Amino acid sequence: MDREGLVVTEAELTRLLAQNDVAGVDEVGRGPLAGPVVAAAVILDPARPIAGLMDSKSLTPARREALAVLIRERSLAWSLALCTPGEIDEMNILRATLEAMRRAVATLTRPPAIALVDGNRCPELNCAAYPVVKGDGRAPCISAASIIAKVHRDALMADLDQIHPGYGLATHKGYPTRAHRDALVRLGPSPCHRRSFAPVREAGMR
């Protein structure tokens, strides 16, 4: 269900969050030059609340990791999915992001009644879906999804740093920092780089 452009008011968001089996959906990794885009879906358990859920970017790594453990332990259901750099190059980053979100919701062990998706558009899902702008700061279930997606992707980037040393992937997580761009010029793109992104494409032509 595509509800692009729909503005979910605070009153409507409150009503939606009060329903049963609400999945929060978020992604991490649209902007990096390397690595996958990772999406998560989480259905929180109202009987087992988790204090401190907020936008993953506003949390320290240690706090994110501690919350991720609680989210996985206490949620009614959670899932992670990704699109690889090759899929990103084939689809484009927007379509790959939506596809990763779709995969995350599709692999939940408990089908959601509705999905609240961070951002201004939704993937095609087999349930009612609502885009929630800045949802990772407005809906705890979206915050939870952002946290486990971020923790998972950071761990993947640390692994990729071991496989493709020299780029600093564990430090900048693939984002286009000056150090990363300099390494691209010096070393050329690795297999985990997104060749459809301009800095990577340009480095590959040198």
PDB file of C-alpha atoms in Angstrom:
ATOM      1  CA  MET A   1       0.000   0.000   0.000  1.00  0.00           C
ATOM      2  CA  ASP A   2       1.705   3.207  -1.162  1.00  0.00           C
ATOM      3  CA  ARG A   3       0.839   6.178   1.009  1.00  0.00           C
ATOM      4  CA  GLU A   4       3.616   8.461  -0.214  1.00  0.00           C
ATOM      5  CA  GLY A   5       3.026  12.044   0.870  1.00  0.00           C
ATOM      6  CA  LEU A   6       0.562  11.071   3.588  1.00  0.00           C
ATOM      7  CA  VAL A   7       1.194  12.983   6.801  1.00  0.00           C
ATOM      8  CA  VAL A   8       0.454  10.913   9.888  1.00  0.00           C
ATOM      9  CA  THR A   9      -0.682  13.302  12.589  1.00  0.00           C
ATOM     10  CA  GLU A  10       0.221  12.786  16.225  1.00  0.00           C
ATOM     11  CA  ALA A  11      -3.402  11.899  16.994  1.00  0.00           C
ATOM     12  CA  GLU A  12      -3.482   9.273  14.257  1.00  0.00           C
ATOM     13  CA  LEU A  13      -0.086   7.927  15.295  1.00  0.00           C
ATOM     14  CA  THR A  14      -1.314   7.534  18.871  1.00  0.00           C
ATOM     15  CA  ARG A  15      -4.361   5.639  17.597  1.00  0.00           C
ATOM     16  CA  LEU A  16      -2.249   3.376  15.411  1.00  0.00           C
ATOM     17  CA  LEU A  17       0.247   2.618  18.170  1.00  0.00           C
ATOM     18  CA  ALA A  18      -2.597   1.510  20.449  1.00  0.00           C
ATOM     19  CA  GLN A  19      -3.499  -1.331  18.084  1.00  0.00           C
ATOM     20  CA  ASN A  20      -2.205  -4.882  18.404  1.00  0.00           C
ATOM     21  CA  ASP A  21       0.693  -6.285  16.397  1.00  0.00           C
ATOM     22  CA  VAL A  22       2.075  -3.015  15.095  1.00  0.00           C
ATOM     23  CA  ALA A  23       5.407  -3.442  13.315  1.00  0.00           C
ATOM     24  CA  GLY A  24       7.890  -0.608  13.284  1.00  0.00           C
ATOM     25  CA  VAL A  25      10.093  -0.578  10.190  1.00  0.00           C
ATOM     26  CA  ASP A  26      13.305   1.348   9.594  1.00  0.00           C
ATOM     27  CA  GLU A  27      16.516   1.148   7.596  1.00  0.00           C
ATOM     28  CA  VAL A  28      20.154   2.056   8.034  1.00  0.00           C
ATOM     29  CA  GLY A  29      22.754   2.686   5.378  1.00  0.00           C
ATOM     30  CA  ARG A  30      21.243   4.662   2.524  1.00  0.00           C
ATOM     31  CA  GLY A  31      24.094   7.163   2.378  1.00  0.00           C
ATOM     32  CA  PRO A  32      27.288   5.051   2.597  1.00  0.00           C
ATOM     33  CA  LEU A  33      29.509   4.308  -0.359  1.00  0.00           C
ATOM     34  CA  ALA A  34      30.045   0.713   0.767  1.00  0.00           C
ATOM     35  CA  GLY A  35      28.194  -2.147   2.388  1.00  0.00           C
ATOM     36  CA  PRO A  36      24.548  -3.173   2.343  1.00  0.00           C
ATOM     37  CA  VAL A  37      21.449  -1.236   3.247  1.00  0.00           C
ATOM     38  CA  VAL A  38      19.903  -2.976   6.266  1.00  0.00           C
ATOM     39  CA  ALA A  39      16.254  -2.882   7.315  1.00  0.00           C
ATOM     40  CA  ALA A  40      14.555  -4.132  10.450  1.00  0.00           C
ATOM     41  CA  ALA A  41      10.989  -4.754  11.545  1.00  0.00           C
ATOM     42  CA  VAL A  42       9.956  -5.031  15.194  1.00  0.00           C
ATOM     43  CA  ILE A  43       6.672  -5.815  16.925  1.00  0.00           C
ATOM     44  CA  LEU A  44       7.054  -4.725  20.545  1.00  0.00           C
ATOM     45  CA  ASP A  45       5.339  -6.547  23.396  1.00  0.00           C
ATOM     46  CA  PRO A  46       3.182  -4.116  25.422  1.00  0.00           C
ATOM     47  CA  ALA A  47       3.561  -6.433  28.414  1.00  0.00           C
ATOM     48  CA  ARG A  48       7.362  -6.123  28.321  1.00  0.00           C
ATOM     49  CA  PRO A  49       8.167  -2.434  27.768  1.00  0.00           C
ATOM     50  CA  ILE A  50      11.692  -1.272  27.017  1.00  0.00           C
ATOM     51  CA  ALA A  51      12.786   2.049  28.488  1.00  0.00           C
ATOM     52  CA  GLY A  52      14.984   4.431  26.524  1.00  0.00           C
ATOM     53  CA  LEU A  53      13.927   3.666  22.959  1.00  0.00           C
ATOM     54  CA  MET A  54      14.799   6.570  20.674  1.00  0.00           C
ATOM     55  CA  ASP A  55      16.423   7.331  17.336  1.00  0.00           C
ATOM     56  CA  SER A  56      19.494   5.096  17.095  1.00  0.00           C
ATOM     57  CA  LYS A  57      21.650   7.999  15.907  1.00  0.00           C
ATOM     58  CA  SER A  58      21.160   9.787  19.223  1.00  0.00           C
ATOM     59  CA  LEU A  59      22.441   6.826  21.267  1.00  0.00           C
ATOM     60  CA  THR A  60      25.991   5.826  22.097  1.00  0.00           C
ATOM     61  CA  PRO A  61      27.209   2.550  20.557  1.00  0.00           C
ATOM     62  CA  ALA A  62      27.215   0.877  23.981  1.00  0.00           C
ATOM     63  CA  ARG A  63      23.643   1.974  24.694  1.00  0.00           C
ATOM     64  CA  ARG A  64      22.484   0.857  21.248  1.00  0.00           C
ATOM     65  CA  GLU A  65      23.995  -2.571  21.773  1.00  0.00           C
ATOM     66  CA  ALA A  66      22.413  -2.948  25.212  1.00  0.00           C
ATOM     67  CA  LEU A  67      19.013  -1.932  23.866  1.00  0.00           C
ATOM     68  CA  ALA A  68      19.380  -4.255  20.887  1.00  0.00           C
ATOM     69  CA  VAL A  69      19.731  -7.190  23.266  1.00  0.00           C
ATOM     70  CA  LEU A  70      16.554  -6.176  25.101  1.00  0.00           C
ATOM     71  CA  ILE A  71      14.662  -5.647  21.847  1.00  0.00           C
ATOM     72  CA  ARG A  72      15.539  -9.129  20.631  1.00  0.00           C
ATOM     73  CA  GLU A  73      14.662 -10.663  24.001  1.00  0.00           C
ATOM     74  CA  ARG A  74      11.401  -8.867  24.712  1.00  0.00           C
ATOM     75  CA  SER A  75       9.763  -8.235  21.339  1.00  0.00           C
ATOM     76  CA  LEU A  76       6.903 -10.344  20.074  1.00  0.00           C
ATOM     77  CA  ALA A  77       8.777 -10.579  16.773  1.00  0.00           C
ATOM     78  CA  TRP A  78      11.745  -8.982  15.044  1.00  0.00           C
ATOM     79  CA  SER A  79      13.585  -9.488  11.790  1.00  0.00           C
ATOM     80  CA  LEU A  80      16.475  -8.102   9.777  1.00  0.00           C
ATOM     81  CA  ALA A  81      16.965  -8.017   6.024  1.00  0.00           C
ATOM     82  CA  LEU A  82      19.323  -6.336   3.608  1.00  0.00           C
ATOM     83  CA  CYS A  83      20.094  -5.513   0.028  1.00  0.00           C
ATOM     84  CA  THR A  84      23.668  -6.036  -1.089  1.00  0.00           C
ATOM     85  CA  PRO A  85      25.839  -3.459  -2.871  1.00  0.00           C
ATOM     86  CA  GLY A  86      25.215  -5.363  -6.101  1.00  0.00           C
ATOM     87  CA  GLU A  87      21.456  -5.144  -5.612  1.00  0.00           C
ATOM     88  CA  ILE A  88      21.760  -1.442  -4.798  1.00  0.00           C
ATOM     89  CA  ASP A  89      23.664  -0.891  -8.044  1.00  0.00           C
ATOM     90  CA  GLU A  90      21.067  -2.871  -9.976  1.00  0.00           C
ATOM     91  CA  MET A  91      17.919  -1.344  -8.424  1.00  0.00           C
ATOM     92  CA  ASN A  92      19.115   2.105  -7.221  1.00  0.00           C
ATOM     93  CA  ILE A  93      19.301   2.957  -3.539  1.00  0.00           C
ATOM     94  CA  LEU A  94      15.658   3.994  -3.103  1.00  0.00           C
ATOM     95  CA  ARG A  95      14.255   0.794  -4.573  1.00  0.00           C
ATOM     96  CA  ALA A  96      16.810  -1.295  -2.677  1.00  0.00           C
ATOM     97  CA  THR A  97      15.856   0.404   0.588  1.00  0.00           C
ATOM     98  CA  LEU A  98      12.172  -0.308   0.032  1.00  0.00           C
ATOM     99  CA  GLU A  99      12.977  -3.893  -0.938  1.00  0.00           C
ATOM    100  CA  ALA A 100      15.031  -4.445   2.223  1.00  0.00           C
ATOM    101  CA  MET A 101      12.105  -3.113   4.258  1.00  0.00           C
ATOM    102  CA  ARG A 102       9.701  -5.399   2.420  1.00  0.00           C
ATOM    103  CA  ARG A 103      11.939  -8.395   3.132  1.00  0.00           C
ATOM    104  CA  ALA A 104      12.179  -7.498   6.807  1.00  0.00           C
ATOM    105  CA  VAL A 105       8.400  -7.361   7.231  1.00  0.00           C
ATOM    106  CA  ALA A 106       7.898 -10.510   5.140  1.00  0.00           C
ATOM    107  CA  THR A 107      10.216 -12.527   7.386  1.00  0.00           C
ATOM    108  CA  LEU A 108       8.599 -11.591  10.689  1.00  0.00           C
ATOM    109  CA  THR A 109       7.507 -14.767  12.452  1.00  0.00           C
ATOM    110  CA  ARG A 110       4.327 -13.001  13.574  1.00  0.00           C
ATOM    111  CA  PRO A 111       2.398 -11.272  10.777  1.00  0.00           C
ATOM    112  CA  PRO A 112       1.761  -7.624  11.662  1.00  0.00           C
ATOM    113  CA  ALA A 113      -1.654  -6.035  11.525  1.00  0.00           C
ATOM    114  CA  ILE A 114      -0.137  -2.738  10.373  1.00  0.00           C
ATOM    115  CA  ALA A 115       3.326  -1.404   9.660  1.00  0.00           C
ATOM    116  CA  LEU A 116       4.634   2.019  10.591  1.00  0.00           C
ATOM    117  CA  VAL A 117       7.502   2.862   8.265  1.00  0.00           C
ATOM    118  CA  ASP A 118      10.067   5.559   8.958  1.00  0.00           C
ATOM    119  CA  GLY A 119      10.138   8.162   6.187  1.00  0.00           C
ATOM    120  CA  ASN A 120       7.710   9.465   3.627  1.00  0.00           C
ATOM    121  CA  ARG A 121       6.901   6.323   1.661  1.00  0.00           C
ATOM    122  CA  CYS A 122       6.241   2.642   2.228  1.00  0.00           C
ATOM    123  CA  PRO A 123       7.212  -0.555   0.444  1.00  0.00           C
ATOM    124  CA  GLU A 124       4.493  -2.782  -0.946  1.00  0.00           C
ATOM    125  CA  LEU A 125       3.410  -4.902   2.011  1.00  0.00           C
ATOM    126  CA  ASN A 126       0.716  -7.477   2.723  1.00  0.00           C
ATOM    127  CA  CYS A 127      -0.714  -5.297   5.483  1.00  0.00           C
ATOM    128  CA  ALA A 128      -1.786  -1.695   5.956  1.00  0.00           C
ATOM    129  CA  ALA A 129       1.286   0.525   6.010  1.00  0.00           C
ATOM    130  CA  TYR A 130       1.762   4.128   7.049  1.00  0.00           C
ATOM    131  CA  PRO A 131       4.819   6.314   6.455  1.00  0.00           C
ATOM    132  CA  VAL A 132       5.850   8.248   9.558  1.00  0.00           C
ATOM    133  CA  VAL A 133       8.230  11.139   8.927  1.00  0.00           C
ATOM    134  CA  LYS A 134      10.941  11.186  11.611  1.00  0.00           C
ATOM    135  CA  GLY A 135       9.258   8.091  12.965  1.00  0.00           C
ATOM    136  CA  ASP A 136      12.376   6.838  14.736  1.00  0.00           C
ATOM    137  CA  GLY A 137      11.842   9.659  17.210  1.00  0.00           C
ATOM    138  CA  ARG A 138       8.054   9.407  17.358  1.00  0.00           C
ATOM    139  CA  ALA A 139       7.172   5.715  17.598  1.00  0.00           C
ATOM    140  CA  PRO A 140       8.947   3.282  19.945  1.00  0.00           C
ATOM    141  CA  CYS A 141       8.514   0.351  17.545  1.00  0.00           C
ATOM    142  CA  ILE A 142      10.284   2.309  14.783  1.00  0.00           C
ATOM    143  CA  SER A 143      12.995   3.342  17.242  1.00  0.00           C
ATOM    144  CA  ALA A 144      13.497  -0.325  18.088  1.00  0.00           C
ATOM    145  CA  ALA A 145      13.814  -1.199  14.405  1.00  0.00           C
ATOM    146  CA  SER A 146      16.346   1.579  13.865  1.00  0.00           C
ATOM    147  CA  ILE A 147      18.429   0.346  16.800  1.00  0.00           C
ATOM    148  CA  ILE A 148      18.712  -3.301  15.783  1.00  0.00           C
ATOM    149  CA  ALA A 149      19.299  -2.339  12.141  1.00  0.00           C
ATOM    150  CA  LYS A 150      22.112   0.029  13.145  1.00  0.00           C
ATOM    151  CA  VAL A 151      23.767  -2.478  15.490  1.00  0.00           C
ATOM    152  CA  HIS A 152      23.566  -5.211  12.849  1.00  0.00           C
ATOM    153  CA  ARG A 153      24.953  -3.045  10.054  1.00  0.00           C
ATOM    154  CA  ASP A 154      27.790  -1.719  12.207  1.00  0.00           C
ATOM    155  CA  ALA A 155      28.818  -5.305  12.959  1.00  0.00           C
ATOM    156  CA  LEU A 156      28.697  -6.174   9.258  1.00  0.00           C
ATOM    157  CA  MET A 157      30.918  -3.192   8.450  1.00  0.00           C
ATOM    158  CA  ALA A 158      33.441  -4.302  11.090  1.00  0.00           C
ATOM    159  CA  ASP A 159      33.520  -7.712   9.391  1.00  0.00           C
ATOM    160  CA  LEU A 160      33.980  -6.103   5.972  1.00  0.00           C
ATOM    161  CA  ASP A 161      36.854  -4.058   7.359  1.00  0.00           C
ATOM    162  CA  GLN A 162      38.676  -7.322   8.069  1.00  0.00           C
ATOM    163  CA  ILE A 163      37.962  -8.629   4.572  1.00  0.00           C
ATOM    164  CA  HIS A 164      38.802  -5.346   2.804  1.00  0.00           C
ATOM    165  CA  PRO A 165      41.412  -3.576   4.947  1.00  0.00           C
ATOM    166  CA  GLY A 166      42.697  -0.086   4.267  1.00  0.00           C
ATOM    167  CA  TYR A 167      39.420   1.770   3.807  1.00  0.00           C
ATOM    168  CA  GLY A 168      38.562   2.225   7.490  1.00  0.00           C
ATOM    169  CA  LEU A 169      35.135   0.640   7.108  1.00  0.00           C
ATOM    170  CA  ALA A 170      34.890  -0.247  10.801  1.00  0.00           C
ATOM    171  CA  THR A 171      35.392   3.413  11.718  1.00  0.00           C
ATOM    172  CA  HIS A 172      33.214   5.337   9.257  1.00  0.00           C
ATOM    173  CA  LYS A 173      30.857   2.432   8.422  1.00  0.00           C
ATOM    174  CA  GLY A 174      31.160   3.169   4.705  1.00  0.00           C
ATOM    175  CA  TYR A 175      29.989   6.775   4.836  1.00  0.00           C
ATOM    176  CA  PRO A 176      31.766   9.250   2.516  1.00  0.00           C
ATOM    177  CA  THR A 177      34.220  10.746   4.993  1.00  0.00           C
ATOM    178  CA  ARG A 178      37.371  12.431   3.737  1.00  0.00           C
ATOM    179  CA  ALA A 179      39.447   9.478   4.892  1.00  0.00           C
ATOM    180  CA  HIS A 180      37.178   7.048   3.033  1.00  0.00           C
ATOM    181  CA  ARG A 181      37.255   9.071  -0.183  1.00  0.00           C
ATOM    182  CA  ASP A 182      41.035   9.352   0.016  1.00  0.00           C
ATOM    183  CA  ALA A 183      41.300   5.581   0.478  1.00  0.00           C
ATOM    184  CA  LEU A 184      39.076   5.041  -2.551  1.00  0.00           C
ATOM    185  CA  VAL A 185      41.383   7.163  -4.679  1.00  0.00           C
ATOM    186  CA  ARG A 186      44.445   5.353  -3.331  1.00  0.00           C
ATOM    187  CA  LEU A 187      43.144   1.768  -3.427  1.00  0.00           C
ATOM    188  CA  GLY A 188      40.283   1.844  -5.898  1.00  0.00           C
ATOM    189  CA  PRO A 189      36.860   0.329  -5.106  1.00  0.00           C
ATOM    190  CA  SER A 190      36.550  -2.991  -3.271  1.00  0.00           C
ATOM    191  CA  PRO A 191      33.884  -5.620  -4.008  1.00  0.00           C
ATOM    192  CA  CYS A 192      31.757  -4.202  -1.175  1.00  0.00           C
ATOM    193  CA  HIS A 193      31.598  -0.696  -2.673  1.00  0.00           C
ATOM    194  CA  ARG A 194      28.517   0.637  -4.439  1.00  0.00           C
ATOM    195  CA  ARG A 195      29.739   1.288  -7.954  1.00  0.00           C
ATOM    196  CA  SER A 196      26.648   3.265  -8.925  1.00  0.00           C
ATOM    197  CA  PHE A 197      27.581   5.964  -6.387  1.00  0.00           C
ATOM    198  CA  ALA A 198      29.542   8.799  -8.008  1.00  0.00           C
ATOM    199  CA  PRO A 199      32.651   8.838  -5.755  1.00  0.00           C
ATOM    200  CA  VAL A 200      33.060   5.074  -6.187  1.00  0.00           C
ATOM    201  CA  ARG A 201      32.441   5.213  -9.931  1.00  0.00           C
ATOM    202  CA  GLU A 202      34.954   8.034 -10.328  1.00  0.00           C
ATOM    203  CA  ALA A 203      37.565   6.221  -8.239  1.00  0.00           C
ATOM    204  CA  GLY A 204      37.123   3.141 -10.422  1.00  0.00           C
ATOM    205  CA  MET A 205      37.913   5.126 -13.559  1.00  0.00           C
ATOM    206  CA  ARG A 206      41.280   6.392 -12.308  1.00  0.00           C
TER     207      ARG A 206
END
